[in-house]
mmCIF file of C-alpha atoms in Angstrom:
data_model
loop_
_atom_site.group_PDB
_atom_site.id
_atom_site.type_symbol
_atom_site.label_atom_id
_atom_site.label_comp_id
_atom_site.label_asym_id
_atom_site.label_seq_id
_atom_site.Cartn_x
_atom_site.Cartn_y
_atom_site.Cartn_z
ATOM 1 C CA MET A 1 104.487 -48.551 51.131
ATOM 2 C CA THR A 2 101.226 -47.378 52.728
ATOM 3 C CA THR A 3 97.836 -47.372 51.070
ATOM 4 C CA THR A 4 98.073 -43.606 50.706
ATOM 5 C CA ASP A 5 101.496 -43.830 49.058
ATOM 6 C CA ALA A 6 100.716 -46.846 46.857
ATOM 7 C CA GLN A 7 100.955 -46.281 43.141
ATOM 8 C CA THR A 8 97.634 -45.967 41.375
ATOM 9 C CA PRO A 9 96.879 -47.259 37.856
ATOM 10 C CA LEU A 10 96.984 -43.650 36.634
ATOM 11 C CA ASP A 11 100.415 -43.206 38.258
ATOM 12 C CA ALA A 12 101.637 -46.340 36.483
ATOM 13 C CA ALA A 13 100.340 -45.144 33.108
ATOM 14 C CA HIS A 14 101.982 -41.754 33.684
ATOM 15 C CA ALA A 15 105.322 -43.382 34.528
ATOM 16 C CA ALA A 16 105.101 -45.612 31.449
ATOM 17 C CA MET A 17 104.354 -42.603 29.266
ATOM 18 C CA LEU A 18 107.376 -40.693 30.599
ATOM 19 C CA ALA A 19 109.645 -43.728 30.182
ATOM 20 C CA ALA A 20 108.485 -44.239 26.597
ATOM 21 C CA GLY A 21 109.224 -40.641 25.583
ATOM 22 C CA ASP A 22 107.355 -38.040 23.588
ATOM 23 C CA GLU A 23 107.539 -40.022 20.346
ATOM 24 C CA ASP A 24 105.567 -42.989 21.683
ATOM 25 C CA GLY A 25 101.985 -42.189 20.786
ATOM 26 C CA VAL A 26 100.657 -45.533 22.057
ATOM 27 C CA ALA A 27 101.898 -44.912 25.607
ATOM 28 C CA ARG A 28 100.285 -41.471 25.584
ATOM 29 C CA LEU A 29 97.004 -42.946 24.332
ATOM 30 C CA GLN A 30 97.136 -45.518 27.113
ATOM 31 C CA TRP A 31 97.469 -42.739 29.710
ATOM 32 C CA TYR A 32 94.405 -40.988 28.271
ATOM 33 C CA ASP A 33 92.630 -44.339 28.242
ATOM 34 C CA ARG A 34 93.405 -44.861 31.915
ATOM 35 C CA LEU A 35 92.261 -41.312 32.699
ATOM 36 C CA ALA A 36 88.942 -41.846 30.914
ATOM 37 C CA GLY A 37 88.290 -45.073 32.774
ATOM 38 C CA SER A 38 89.371 -43.901 36.228
ATOM 39 C CA GLU A 39 87.171 -42.719 39.057
ATOM 40 C CA LEU A 40 88.223 -39.112 39.643
ATOM 41 C CA PHE A 41 87.510 -36.682 42.448
ATOM 42 C CA LEU A 42 86.702 -33.184 41.260
ATOM 43 C CA LEU A 43 87.331 -30.324 43.697
ATOM 44 C CA LEU A 44 84.168 -28.220 44.093
ATOM 45 C CA GLU A 45 83.330 -24.766 45.382
ATOM 46 C CA ALA A 46 80.284 -26.160 47.192
ATOM 47 C CA GLU A 47 78.464 -29.446 47.574
ATOM 48 C CA ALA A 48 76.802 -30.797 44.425
ATOM 49 C CA GLU A 49 73.116 -30.050 43.907
ATOM 50 C CA GLY A 50 71.607 -33.103 42.240
ATOM 51 C CA GLU A 51 73.179 -33.415 38.803
ATOM 52 C CA ARG A 52 74.657 -29.920 38.914
ATOM 53 C CA VAL A 53 78.186 -29.262 40.148
ATOM 54 C CA ARG A 54 80.221 -26.086 40.567
ATOM 55 C CA PRO A 55 83.911 -26.961 40.341
ATOM 56 C CA ARG A 56 86.560 -24.785 41.875
ATOM 57 C CA VAL A 57 88.211 -23.018 38.937
ATOM 58 C CA PHE A 58 91.815 -21.814 38.980
ATOM 59 C CA PRO A 59 92.444 -19.066 36.414
ATOM 60 C CA VAL A 60 95.948 -18.894 34.966
ATOM 61 C CA GLU A 61 97.474 -16.938 32.153
ATOM 62 C CA GLY A 62 95.855 -18.068 28.931
ATOM 63 C CA GLY A 63 93.204 -20.307 30.486
ATOM 64 C CA ALA A 64 91.528 -21.818 33.522
ATOM 65 C CA PHE A 65 91.667 -25.264 35.098
ATOM 66 C CA VAL A 66 89.656 -27.488 37.384
ATOM 67 C CA CYS A 67 91.503 -29.908 39.664
ATOM 68 C CA VAL A 68 90.937 -33.660 39.765
ATOM 69 C CA PHE A 69 92.617 -36.457 41.681
ATOM 70 C CA ASP A 70 92.439 -40.224 41.556
ATOM 71 C CA ARG A 71 92.345 -40.498 45.357
ATOM 72 C CA GLU A 72 90.305 -38.623 47.917
ATOM 73 C CA GLU A 73 93.412 -38.284 50.097
ATOM 74 C CA ARG A 74 95.243 -36.470 47.318
ATOM 75 C CA LEU A 75 92.407 -34.000 46.926
ATOM 76 C CA SER A 76 92.341 -33.346 50.678
ATOM 77 C CA ALA A 77 96.110 -32.854 50.768
ATOM 78 C CA PHE A 78 95.920 -30.331 47.928
ATOM 79 C CA ALA A 79 92.957 -28.498 49.495
ATOM 80 C CA GLY A 80 94.568 -28.438 52.924
ATOM 81 C CA GLY A 81 91.816 -30.465 54.556
ATOM 82 C CA ALA A 82 88.289 -31.669 53.968
ATOM 83 C CA ALA A 83 86.722 -30.093 50.882
ATOM 84 C CA PRO A 84 83.576 -30.654 48.785
ATOM 85 C CA TYR A 85 84.055 -32.871 45.762
ATOM 86 C CA ALA A 86 82.210 -34.902 43.165
ATOM 87 C CA SER A 87 83.232 -38.436 42.248
ATOM 88 C CA LEU A 88 82.839 -39.219 38.553
ATOM 89 C CA SER A 89 84.553 -41.072 35.752
ATOM 90 C CA GLY A 90 87.129 -39.438 33.551
ATOM 91 C CA ARG A 91 84.870 -39.913 30.520
ATOM 92 C CA ALA A 92 81.972 -38.157 32.265
ATOM 93 C CA LEU A 93 84.290 -35.335 33.310
ATOM 94 C CA ALA A 94 85.548 -34.853 29.755
ATOM 95 C CA GLY A 95 81.941 -34.676 28.525
ATOM 96 C CA MET A 96 81.105 -32.106 31.170
ATOM 97 C CA LEU A 97 84.104 -29.847 30.461
ATOM 98 C CA ALA A 98 84.161 -30.042 26.655
ATOM 99 C CA GLY A 99 83.319 -26.699 25.076
ATOM 100 C CA GLN A 100 83.441 -24.815 28.390
ATOM 101 C CA GLY A 101 86.911 -23.308 27.889
ATOM 102 C CA LEU A 102 88.224 -25.190 30.920
ATOM 103 C CA GLY A 103 91.277 -27.392 31.255
ATOM 104 C CA MET A 104 91.958 -30.180 33.732
ATOM 105 C CA ALA A 105 94.813 -30.330 36.248
ATOM 106 C CA VAL A 106 95.344 -33.972 37.197
ATOM 107 C CA ASN A 107 96.930 -35.114 40.482
ATOM 108 C CA LEU A 108 98.659 -31.857 41.387
ATOM 109 C CA GLY A 109 101.262 -32.499 44.071
ATOM 110 C CA ALA A 110 101.103 -36.276 43.689
ATOM 111 C CA GLY A 111 104.151 -36.755 41.466
ATOM 112 C CA SER A 112 102.110 -37.730 38.408
ATOM 113 C CA GLU A 113 100.839 -34.276 37.517
ATOM 114 C CA MET A 114 99.415 -33.538 34.101
ATOM 115 C CA LEU A 115 97.835 -30.359 32.757
ATOM 116 C CA LEU A 116 95.301 -30.758 29.958
ATOM 117 C CA ASP A 117 94.220 -27.489 28.385
ATOM 118 C CA ALA A 118 90.763 -26.881 26.934
ATOM 119 C CA GLU A 119 91.918 -28.038 23.498
ATOM 120 C CA ALA A 120 93.144 -31.357 24.929
ATOM 121 C CA ILE A 121 89.821 -31.796 26.742
ATOM 122 C CA GLY A 122 87.966 -31.270 23.467
ATOM 123 C CA TRP A 123 90.192 -33.847 21.758
ATOM 124 C CA LEU A 124 89.591 -36.362 24.556
ATOM 125 C CA ALA A 125 85.826 -35.845 24.458
ATOM 126 C CA GLY A 126 85.903 -36.366 20.695
ATOM 127 C CA MET A 127 87.850 -39.604 21.068
ATOM 128 C CA LEU A 128 85.292 -40.835 23.566
ATOM 129 C CA GLU A 129 82.453 -40.133 21.110
ATOM 130 C CA ARG A 130 83.835 -42.345 18.355
ATOM 131 C CA ARG A 131 81.768 -45.417 17.603
ATOM 132 C CA PRO A 132 82.285 -48.409 15.316
ATOM 133 C CA ASP A 133 79.825 -49.217 12.539
ATOM 134 C CA GLU A 134 76.690 -50.999 13.682
ATOM 135 C CA VAL A 135 75.602 -53.840 11.384
ATOM 136 C CA GLU A 136 72.044 -55.054 10.988
ATOM 137 C CA GLU A 137 72.609 -57.985 8.638
ATOM 138 C CA ALA A 138 73.718 -61.416 9.813
ATOM 139 C CA PRO A 139 77.119 -62.338 8.344
ATOM 140 C CA GLU A 140 77.249 -65.170 5.814
ATOM 141 C CA GLU A 141 80.430 -66.694 7.248
ATOM 142 C CA ILE A 142 81.558 -66.724 10.870
ATOM 143 C CA ALA A 143 85.006 -67.822 12.013
ATOM 144 C CA PRO A 144 87.254 -67.417 15.053
ATOM 145 C CA PRO A 145 88.860 -63.945 15.281
ATOM 146 C CA LYS A 146 92.362 -63.666 13.885
ATOM 147 C CA GLY A 147 95.040 -60.990 13.771
ATOM 148 C CA LEU A 148 93.614 -58.504 16.261
ATOM 149 C CA PRO A 149 96.289 -56.990 18.521
ATOM 150 C CA GLU A 150 96.449 -58.048 22.149
ATOM 151 C CA ARG A 151 96.071 -54.458 23.332
ATOM 152 C CA LEU A 152 92.627 -54.287 21.703
ATOM 153 C CA LEU A 153 91.483 -57.530 23.335
ATOM 154 C CA THR A 154 92.700 -56.284 26.712
ATOM 155 C CA ALA A 155 90.915 -52.953 26.242
ATOM 156 C CA LEU A 156 87.676 -54.680 25.232
ATOM 157 C CA ASP A 157 87.837 -56.985 28.232
ATOM 158 C CA ALA A 158 88.343 -54.053 30.618
ATOM 159 C CA ARG A 159 85.475 -52.029 29.177
ATOM 160 C CA LEU A 160 82.976 -54.855 29.017
ATOM 161 C CA ALA A 161 83.787 -55.648 32.646
ATOM 162 C CA SER A 162 82.399 -52.191 33.470
ATOM 163 C CA ALA A 163 79.208 -52.620 31.396
ATOM 164 C CA VAL A 164 77.143 -53.858 34.325
ATOM 165 C CA GLY A 165 73.714 -55.102 33.286
ATOM 166 C CA LEU A 166 73.900 -53.749 29.729
ATOM 167 C CA ALA A 167 73.890 -57.150 27.989
ATOM 168 C CA ALA A 168 74.139 -60.839 28.834
ATOM 169 C CA LYS A 169 77.270 -61.608 26.842
ATOM 170 C CA ALA A 170 79.263 -60.743 23.735
ATOM 171 C CA PHE A 171 81.171 -62.754 21.140
ATOM 172 C CA LEU A 172 84.099 -61.567 19.028
ATOM 173 C CA VAL A 173 84.245 -63.303 15.642
ATOM 174 C CA GLY A 174 85.702 -63.000 12.177
ATOM 175 C CA VAL A 175 82.989 -62.433 9.576
ATOM 176 C CA THR A 176 82.286 -62.280 5.861
ATOM 177 C CA TYR A 177 79.202 -60.362 4.702
ATOM 178 C CA SER A 178 77.022 -60.965 1.651
ATOM 179 C CA GLY A 179 78.940 -58.483 -0.490
ATOM 180 C CA GLY A 180 82.243 -60.190 0.266
ATOM 181 C CA ARG A 181 83.486 -57.680 2.831
ATOM 182 C CA ARG A 182 85.543 -59.298 5.583
ATOM 183 C CA GLY A 183 86.193 -58.031 9.056
ATOM 184 C CA HIS A 184 85.550 -58.631 12.716
ATOM 185 C CA LEU A 185 82.302 -58.325 14.637
ATOM 186 C CA LEU A 186 81.626 -57.897 18.331
ATOM 187 C CA ALA A 187 78.156 -59.376 18.710
ATOM 188 C CA PHE A 188 76.180 -58.494 21.845
ATOM 189 C CA VAL A 189 73.488 -60.949 22.885
ATOM 190 C CA GLU A 190 70.385 -59.841 24.812
ATOM 191 C CA ALA A 191 71.339 -56.188 25.210
ATOM 192 C CA MET A 192 69.060 -54.221 27.503
ATOM 193 C CA PRO A 193 66.639 -51.931 25.625
ATOM 194 C CA GLY A 194 68.340 -48.597 25.032
ATOM 195 C CA ALA A 195 71.806 -49.895 25.961
ATOM 196 C CA GLU A 196 73.054 -50.131 22.376
ATOM 197 C CA PRO A 197 74.590 -46.607 22.207
ATOM 198 C CA SER A 198 76.473 -47.102 25.496
ATOM 199 C CA LEU A 199 77.847 -50.454 24.375
ATOM 200 C CA ALA A 200 78.902 -49.071 20.993
ATOM 201 C CA ARG A 201 80.612 -46.169 22.758
ATOM 202 C CA LEU A 202 82.604 -48.541 24.976
ATOM 203 C CA VAL A 203 83.793 -50.472 21.930
ATOM 204 C CA GLY A 204 84.684 -47.205 20.193
ATOM 205 C CA GLU A 205 86.812 -46.207 23.173
ATOM 206 C CA ALA A 206 88.695 -49.496 23.077
ATOM 207 C CA LEU A 207 89.441 -48.957 19.388
ATOM 208 C CA SER A 208 90.432 -45.303 19.780
ATOM 209 C CA PHE A 209 92.853 -45.797 22.634
ATOM 210 C CA SER A 210 94.380 -48.899 21.101
ATOM 211 C CA GLY A 211 95.480 -46.695 18.192
ATOM 212 C CA LEU A 212 93.235 -48.546 15.735
ATOM 213 C CA GLU A 213 90.699 -47.295 13.227
ATOM 214 C CA ALA A 214 86.990 -47.589 13.945
ATOM 215 C CA GLY A 215 86.578 -49.697 10.796
ATOM 216 C CA THR A 216 88.642 -52.483 12.383
ATOM 217 C CA LEU A 217 85.593 -53.776 14.217
ATOM 218 C CA ASP A 218 81.823 -53.795 13.685
ATOM 219 C CA VAL A 219 79.208 -54.063 16.414
ATOM 220 C CA GLY A 220 75.968 -56.039 16.221
ATOM 221 C CA PHE A 221 73.073 -56.753 18.581
ATOM 222 C CA PHE A 222 71.210 -60.064 18.603
ATOM 223 C CA ARG A 223 68.475 -61.780 20.569
ATOM 224 C CA GLY A 224 69.280 -65.041 22.283
ATOM 225 C CA THR A 225 66.784 -66.830 20.018
ATOM 226 C CA ASP A 226 68.390 -65.622 16.761
ATOM 227 C CA PRO A 227 69.688 -68.639 14.763
ATOM 228 C CA VAL A 228 73.067 -66.963 14.253
ATOM 229 C CA VAL A 229 73.794 -67.016 17.994
ATOM 230 C CA MET A 230 74.743 -70.713 18.014
ATOM 231 C CA ARG A 231 77.317 -70.020 15.314
ATOM 232 C CA LEU A 232 78.676 -67.137 17.379
ATOM 233 C CA VAL A 233 78.977 -69.432 20.405
ATOM 234 C CA ARG A 234 80.901 -72.055 18.443
ATOM 235 C CA ALA A 235 83.376 -69.710 16.768
ATOM 236 C CA GLY A 236 83.606 -66.660 18.973
ATOM 237 C CA LEU A 237 85.771 -65.377 21.767
ATOM 238 C CA ARG A 238 83.254 -64.947 24.587
ATOM 239 C CA PHE A 239 82.953 -61.997 26.973
ATOM 240 C CA ASP A 240 80.561 -62.310 29.936
ATOM 241 C CA LEU A 241 79.228 -58.961 31.112
ATOM 242 C CA PRO A 242 78.610 -58.419 34.851
ATOM 243 C CA GLU A 243 75.094 -58.769 36.160
ATOM 244 C CA PRO A 244 73.428 -55.700 37.685
ATOM 245 C CA GLY A 245 73.407 -55.053 41.420
ATOM 246 C CA ALA A 246 70.437 -54.330 43.591
ATOM 247 C CA PRO A 247 67.555 -52.548 41.806
ATOM 248 C CA GLY A 248 67.021 -48.933 42.705
ATOM 249 C CA GLU A 249 70.619 -48.433 43.769
ATOM 250 C CA ARG A 250 71.348 -44.716 44.013
ATOM 251 C CA ARG A 251 73.741 -43.458 41.356
ATOM 252 C CA ALA A 252 76.162 -40.635 42.037
ATOM 253 C CA PRO A 253 76.519 -37.641 39.701
ATOM 254 C CA GLY A 254 78.672 -38.688 36.756
ATOM 255 C CA SER A 255 78.157 -42.449 37.170
ATOM 256 C CA ASP A 256 76.306 -42.620 33.845
ATOM 257 C CA PRO A 257 78.827 -41.762 31.091
ATOM 258 C CA ASP A 258 76.019 -40.854 28.708
ATOM 259 C CA ARG A 259 74.648 -38.284 31.174
ATOM 260 C CA PRO A 260 77.567 -36.252 32.538
ATOM 261 C CA PRO A 261 76.875 -33.763 35.341
ATOM 262 C CA ARG A 262 76.156 -30.175 34.387
ATOM 263 C CA LEU A 263 78.132 -27.153 35.437
ATOM 264 C CA ARG A 264 76.371 -24.489 37.463
#
């Protein structure tokens, strides 16, 4: 199998969804999850101008669609040769298209085609906006996490691996608060100033696409000098977040999920 023909993660999620059948909501959520986290190539009418893009729109009966692909080669094959495109994440694309009356045609001609109408795009954007509760109080009791499904831990690990430079580390623990409420807490240590909403959004995505309620997990932010941090270290499941790359690195349109490109 050549590189061009090799199955992509989105292909694999699509195949798993088809094999599971229409009644398997978890498999469908996992495909949407993979779409949101994938780098996608959006076919454009002309080259992007800064943060503004003009996608090529295909009107059909009852709606209109833009075309995206998870490989540049697939976009070129569909377009019949070299064509202008923007590279952006699925989550940024959903934020850009939501409310515009546009659907998304995914991987046309690649064997893993999916058509998402404008309503599905709105649903996806809404799922990506969900956030867990943020706690400000330190829990009274801290214990190792118990009973959380493996699919949530896998989703958290994948998302935090993409949170480059947003925090030093995170710890997942079981907690009891002063009023007696029990739950789980994902505690971020030394988050960058202003990074809290992005980190909470990533955790919300992991919850949403694992099929779990937002109330399953709280999020907290702590300084490295806070006394509670040593208790988190002793009891928690640790996640190390990647360190940032070179300062001043140029970012492409759509690389910041909290600032999707704008249509023009």
